[in-house]
């Protein structure tokens, strides 16, 4: 992996550089007043400035389940079916609704020494947009256009995540001077429609100024196609039920989102983008095969590095590999990322049909006859999961994660030291080439933030909402054909009866194709899938035939040896399993699966863990997401600092009064 110091450290969705190249520059950036006309006359310093903005936006993006630019927390992903654990916003024992409970993402008031908050990032962007053509008039037009294109893109991305968090927010497109008394900066919350207009206008400007492709040395910077694809994502969100009361009766917003998606598809295809490869093996390899270099699937990508030659604070490594690898592989913990039962049972069968008893699905022998993506998304006892072993212990690429009883009461031990309270664990987006030295701490595997497959799914969803079943099926078929699902019965999708069935099919495919890529929370949010609630015009679950999430639990189970006890240091199956290994790339893969199924049936059963996956104080606890959480309230700090702002419906303001800002127009 490359460090690219002082020419662009780990670009993006670029991760900046610039900082290490000019300590003075960083000191100046802390004080807005220090920018003078000379600063913008230098390409080098302008690039430092832009790269530092990439850094401010994306430095925290080091795991694919993280969301929201600038903060990149993984908390939202734990609200979904993908990951277990009860936290405040899905805890039935907690009700959030006061200003003290509101989201702090909005940031603090603008000050002379700014924190890395949304509006400070927007201010930095506005500074460059206002001054590059004036003070930087000596620079080439192409250079200035590309700088402005990146600024418009970043501003749009920031406003989009503010929109997804709060609905409408103040739109600031000029440089404001910090002041407690200036009435001109007291800008009210825009309507969602006004904010979407601003965001899409910025993406349009970005697309008009950015190149279709950058030179290899600048790979990772935003492109014209990326701007158009992001615009389609925004308009898809705007068309969805969360913001669109008329999602089911009018196609106007779906029409706009479809047009944007098709325009992005055409542009990206012209620049060599498309679904990467033609096999499930290609699907797996696309996440790691190219190191900081172009790959057709990636529309927007965060480049990362394994270098240790830079200051610790500037190292940009991928934290995902470290979290998912098991103890026996040199992982940080013992259990990796445990797959809830609902995720194991989610993926289609090998023929593309849903995993039901009628389609011969066996929940105990869950690995038989599954969608090819299943074996590239999850590992399980007996599966071959290679890695680069740098330790003194022998490599053990075939993983085993079962337990056995050491006595007749409560004593247990774990195969290979892997304490995993699920029969399957996440392996997607791992790399066989990353060293397990320091628990994979120095992984440089890039993260694809926006894949071509997602764009096709966005287009499919628009067609579905318009009732165009043929095109919905065609786009879903392209996703499935790439991984080798047979073409029969529309790649297992069957015949979709109406637009509701088509929408359900798209949302299902998104769960499978984009699993663990940080997309599921946004889908559950914009379709309001936790429950139906007439108070917020929400009947999407019943319309689409999708079970509500509220009241469910993410469930874990131990794979447990059922044929007696064995001492803690004596694995009762060590010899019997020595010849078993399941590798989806092997020519005899099906025979391997059959042998593993026989081995499971003879030796294992599932047992509940002593502490449920979803629990409060060790008591099994169902999910309860309250309807006011879909769009967050402003927190006390934001309201005190900006007293002219109104609070969101469903939330109390700083005085305890009901909020009246309506995000559903």
XYZ file of C-alpha atoms in Angstrom, residues 125-382:
258
model
C -15.680 25.341 1.271
C -17.330 28.721 0.842
C -14.013 30.477 1.471
C -12.421 28.603 -1.415
C -15.397 29.158 -3.734
C -15.402 32.901 -3.066
C -11.696 33.463 -3.430
C -10.247 31.014 -5.946
C -11.409 33.000 -9.013
C -10.515 36.356 -7.455
C -7.260 35.930 -5.569
C -6.321 32.875 -7.642
C -7.055 34.408 -11.036
C -3.440 33.753 -12.047
C -4.040 29.994 -11.852
C -5.208 28.071 -14.906
C -8.928 27.883 -15.602
C -8.837 24.084 -15.639
C -7.177 23.962 -12.232
C -9.668 26.408 -10.737
C -12.638 24.581 -12.239
C -11.496 21.275 -10.799
C -10.975 22.852 -7.385
C -14.467 24.374 -7.466
C -15.962 21.082 -8.634
C -14.543 19.330 -5.598
C -15.862 22.085 -3.332
C -19.400 21.879 -4.718
C -19.314 18.108 -4.355
C -18.198 18.294 -0.721
C -20.754 20.950 0.158
C -23.532 18.854 -1.367
C -22.398 15.725 0.491
C -22.378 17.641 3.762
C -25.837 19.098 3.273
C -27.147 15.670 2.287
C -26.038 14.110 5.567
C -27.486 17.080 7.445
C -30.737 16.482 5.555
C -30.752 12.779 6.400
C -30.174 13.664 10.052
C -32.426 16.710 10.572
C -34.535 17.223 7.449
C -34.166 20.893 6.557
C -31.290 22.976 7.920
C -30.067 26.526 7.266
C -28.525 26.889 3.803
C -25.286 28.876 3.934
C -23.489 29.458 0.636
C -21.404 32.529 1.536
C -18.657 33.138 4.074
C -20.143 34.253 7.365
C -18.139 36.106 9.985
C -18.647 34.717 13.481
C -20.897 37.104 15.401
C -23.472 37.013 18.178
C -25.205 40.157 16.975
C -25.268 40.098 13.148
C -28.893 39.471 12.079
C -27.806 38.514 8.549
C -26.461 35.182 9.735
C -29.715 34.222 11.468
C -30.821 31.937 8.678
C -33.880 29.753 9.376
C -34.189 26.060 8.594
C -34.897 25.535 4.912
C -37.659 23.242 3.776
C -36.497 19.829 2.626
C -37.477 20.793 -0.921
C -35.310 23.919 -0.744
C -32.410 21.938 0.649
C -32.695 19.245 -2.025
C -32.685 21.967 -4.681
C -29.446 23.345 -3.220
C -27.819 19.924 -2.961
C -28.703 18.873 -6.489
C -27.605 22.260 -7.869
C -24.235 21.786 -6.196
C -23.879 18.286 -7.633
C -24.811 19.623 -11.064
C -22.124 22.296 -10.768
C -19.639 19.696 -9.584
C -20.477 17.470 -12.558
C -19.980 20.378 -14.955
C -16.522 21.149 -13.575
C -15.011 17.781 -12.664
C -13.251 15.438 -15.090
C -14.724 12.092 -16.028
C -11.533 10.454 -14.850
C -8.405 11.716 -13.076
C -4.808 10.701 -13.810
C -3.665 7.664 -11.855
C -1.738 9.875 -9.431
C -4.997 11.590 -8.441
C -7.177 8.494 -8.346
C -9.764 8.732 -5.582
C -10.765 12.325 -6.206
C -14.386 13.038 -7.068
C -15.379 12.721 -10.721
C -18.233 13.897 -12.903
C -19.833 10.462 -12.713
C -19.550 10.374 -8.931
C -21.327 13.741 -8.692
C -24.151 12.505 -10.894
C -24.429 9.266 -8.933
C -24.588 11.152 -5.644
C -27.332 13.348 -7.113
C -29.327 10.211 -7.931
C -28.904 9.010 -4.343
C -30.212 12.331 -3.009
C -33.235 12.323 -5.296
C -33.995 8.692 -4.428
C -34.057 9.672 -0.749
C -36.261 12.681 -1.526
C -38.708 10.457 -3.414
C -38.896 7.920 -0.573
C -41.763 7.866 1.948
C -39.846 9.571 4.772
C -39.834 12.863 2.860
C -42.564 12.201 0.318
C -46.172 11.875 1.466
C -47.163 11.202 -2.129
C -44.687 8.427 -2.825
C -47.502 6.035 -3.696
C -49.762 8.396 -5.663
C -47.380 10.543 -7.710
C -44.339 9.540 -9.714
C -42.884 13.038 -10.160
C -40.069 12.602 -7.655
C -39.414 9.039 -8.782
C -39.201 10.320 -12.371
C -36.530 12.850 -11.358
C -34.569 10.247 -9.401
C -34.737 7.816 -12.332
C -33.524 10.432 -14.800
C -30.607 11.251 -12.500
C -29.733 7.580 -12.100
C -29.792 6.900 -15.826
C -27.650 9.984 -16.490
C -25.112 8.762 -13.934
C -25.132 5.276 -15.442
C -24.471 6.652 -18.919
C -21.618 8.895 -17.778
C -19.951 6.254 -15.629
C -20.250 3.603 -18.337
C -18.556 5.952 -20.787
C -15.622 6.215 -18.385
C -15.126 2.469 -18.003
C -17.239 1.902 -14.893
C -19.564 -1.052 -14.532
C -20.148 -4.162 -12.471
C -16.742 -5.661 -11.763
C -16.234 -9.159 -13.120
C -18.594 -11.940 -14.053
C -18.338 -14.365 -11.133
C -18.911 -14.484 -7.398
C -15.149 -14.736 -6.993
C -14.789 -11.424 -8.815
C -17.497 -9.964 -6.553
C -15.430 -10.929 -3.517
C -12.109 -9.775 -4.967
C -13.316 -6.337 -6.086
C -13.067 -5.091 -2.508
C -9.313 -5.692 -2.322
C -7.871 -6.627 -5.715
C -6.734 -3.136 -6.762
C -4.502 -1.188 -4.405
C -5.184 2.556 -4.673
C -5.937 2.037 -8.366
C -8.976 2.225 -10.640
C -11.584 -0.487 -10.371
C -14.735 -0.335 -12.446
C -17.147 -0.965 -9.562
C -15.983 1.987 -7.471
C -17.837 5.254 -8.005
C -16.544 6.814 -4.783
C -13.738 5.198 -2.828
C -11.722 5.863 0.316
C -8.115 4.922 -0.296
C -6.220 3.584 2.672
C -2.612 2.645 3.332
C -0.615 0.112 5.299
C 2.397 2.404 5.600
C 3.899 3.137 8.995
C 6.368 5.696 7.684
C 4.201 8.681 8.612
C 3.319 10.196 11.951
C 0.934 7.999 13.921
C -1.784 10.662 13.866
C -1.685 10.663 10.053
C -1.750 6.907 9.495
C -4.867 5.948 7.585
C -5.582 2.274 7.978
C -8.664 0.118 7.518
C -10.121 -0.983 10.868
C -12.617 -3.467 9.400
C -10.224 -6.375 8.935
C -9.098 -6.042 12.520
C -12.657 -6.236 13.832
C -13.883 -9.189 11.760
C -10.985 -11.637 11.946
C -11.209 -14.400 14.549
C -8.744 -15.058 17.355
C -7.254 -18.062 15.559
C -6.422 -15.803 12.610
C -4.751 -13.156 14.741
C -7.793 -10.938 15.058
C -8.194 -8.331 17.759
C -10.945 -10.108 19.680
C -12.118 -13.678 19.856
C -15.449 -13.533 18.097
C -15.190 -11.300 15.033
C -18.495 -9.783 13.848
C -21.255 -12.214 14.708
C -24.047 -12.652 12.159
C -27.543 -12.552 13.690
C -29.758 -15.471 12.756
C -31.939 -13.195 10.642
C -28.980 -12.319 8.435
C -27.960 -15.958 8.044
C -31.514 -16.831 7.026
C -31.826 -13.840 4.691
C -29.744 -14.738 1.640
C -31.392 -16.511 -1.310
C -30.857 -20.087 -2.304
C -28.404 -20.947 -5.071
C -31.174 -20.645 -7.660
C -32.066 -17.149 -6.428
C -35.291 -18.150 -4.671
C -36.080 -17.119 -1.110
C -34.796 -19.388 1.697
C -37.990 -21.154 2.748
C -38.775 -24.711 3.703
C -40.658 -25.045 0.418
C -37.381 -24.184 -1.341
C -35.479 -26.758 0.755
C -33.837 -24.305 3.152
C -32.551 -25.893 6.344
C -31.756 -23.321 9.035
C -29.353 -25.681 10.825
C -27.475 -26.620 7.650
C -27.687 -22.991 6.543
C -24.668 -23.231 4.237
C -26.241 -25.675 1.793
C -27.250 -24.422 -1.657
C -27.062 -20.702 -0.970
C -26.616 -17.633 -3.162
C -22.920 -17.446 -4.172
C -22.633 -14.152 -2.289
C -23.441 -15.945 0.963
C -20.073 -17.709 1.003
C -18.269 -14.399 0.335
C -20.231 -12.505 2.999
C -20.054 -15.006 5.859
C -17.611 -17.499 7.264
C -18.656 -20.493 9.360
C -17.084 -23.505 11.002
C -15.356 -25.492 8.286
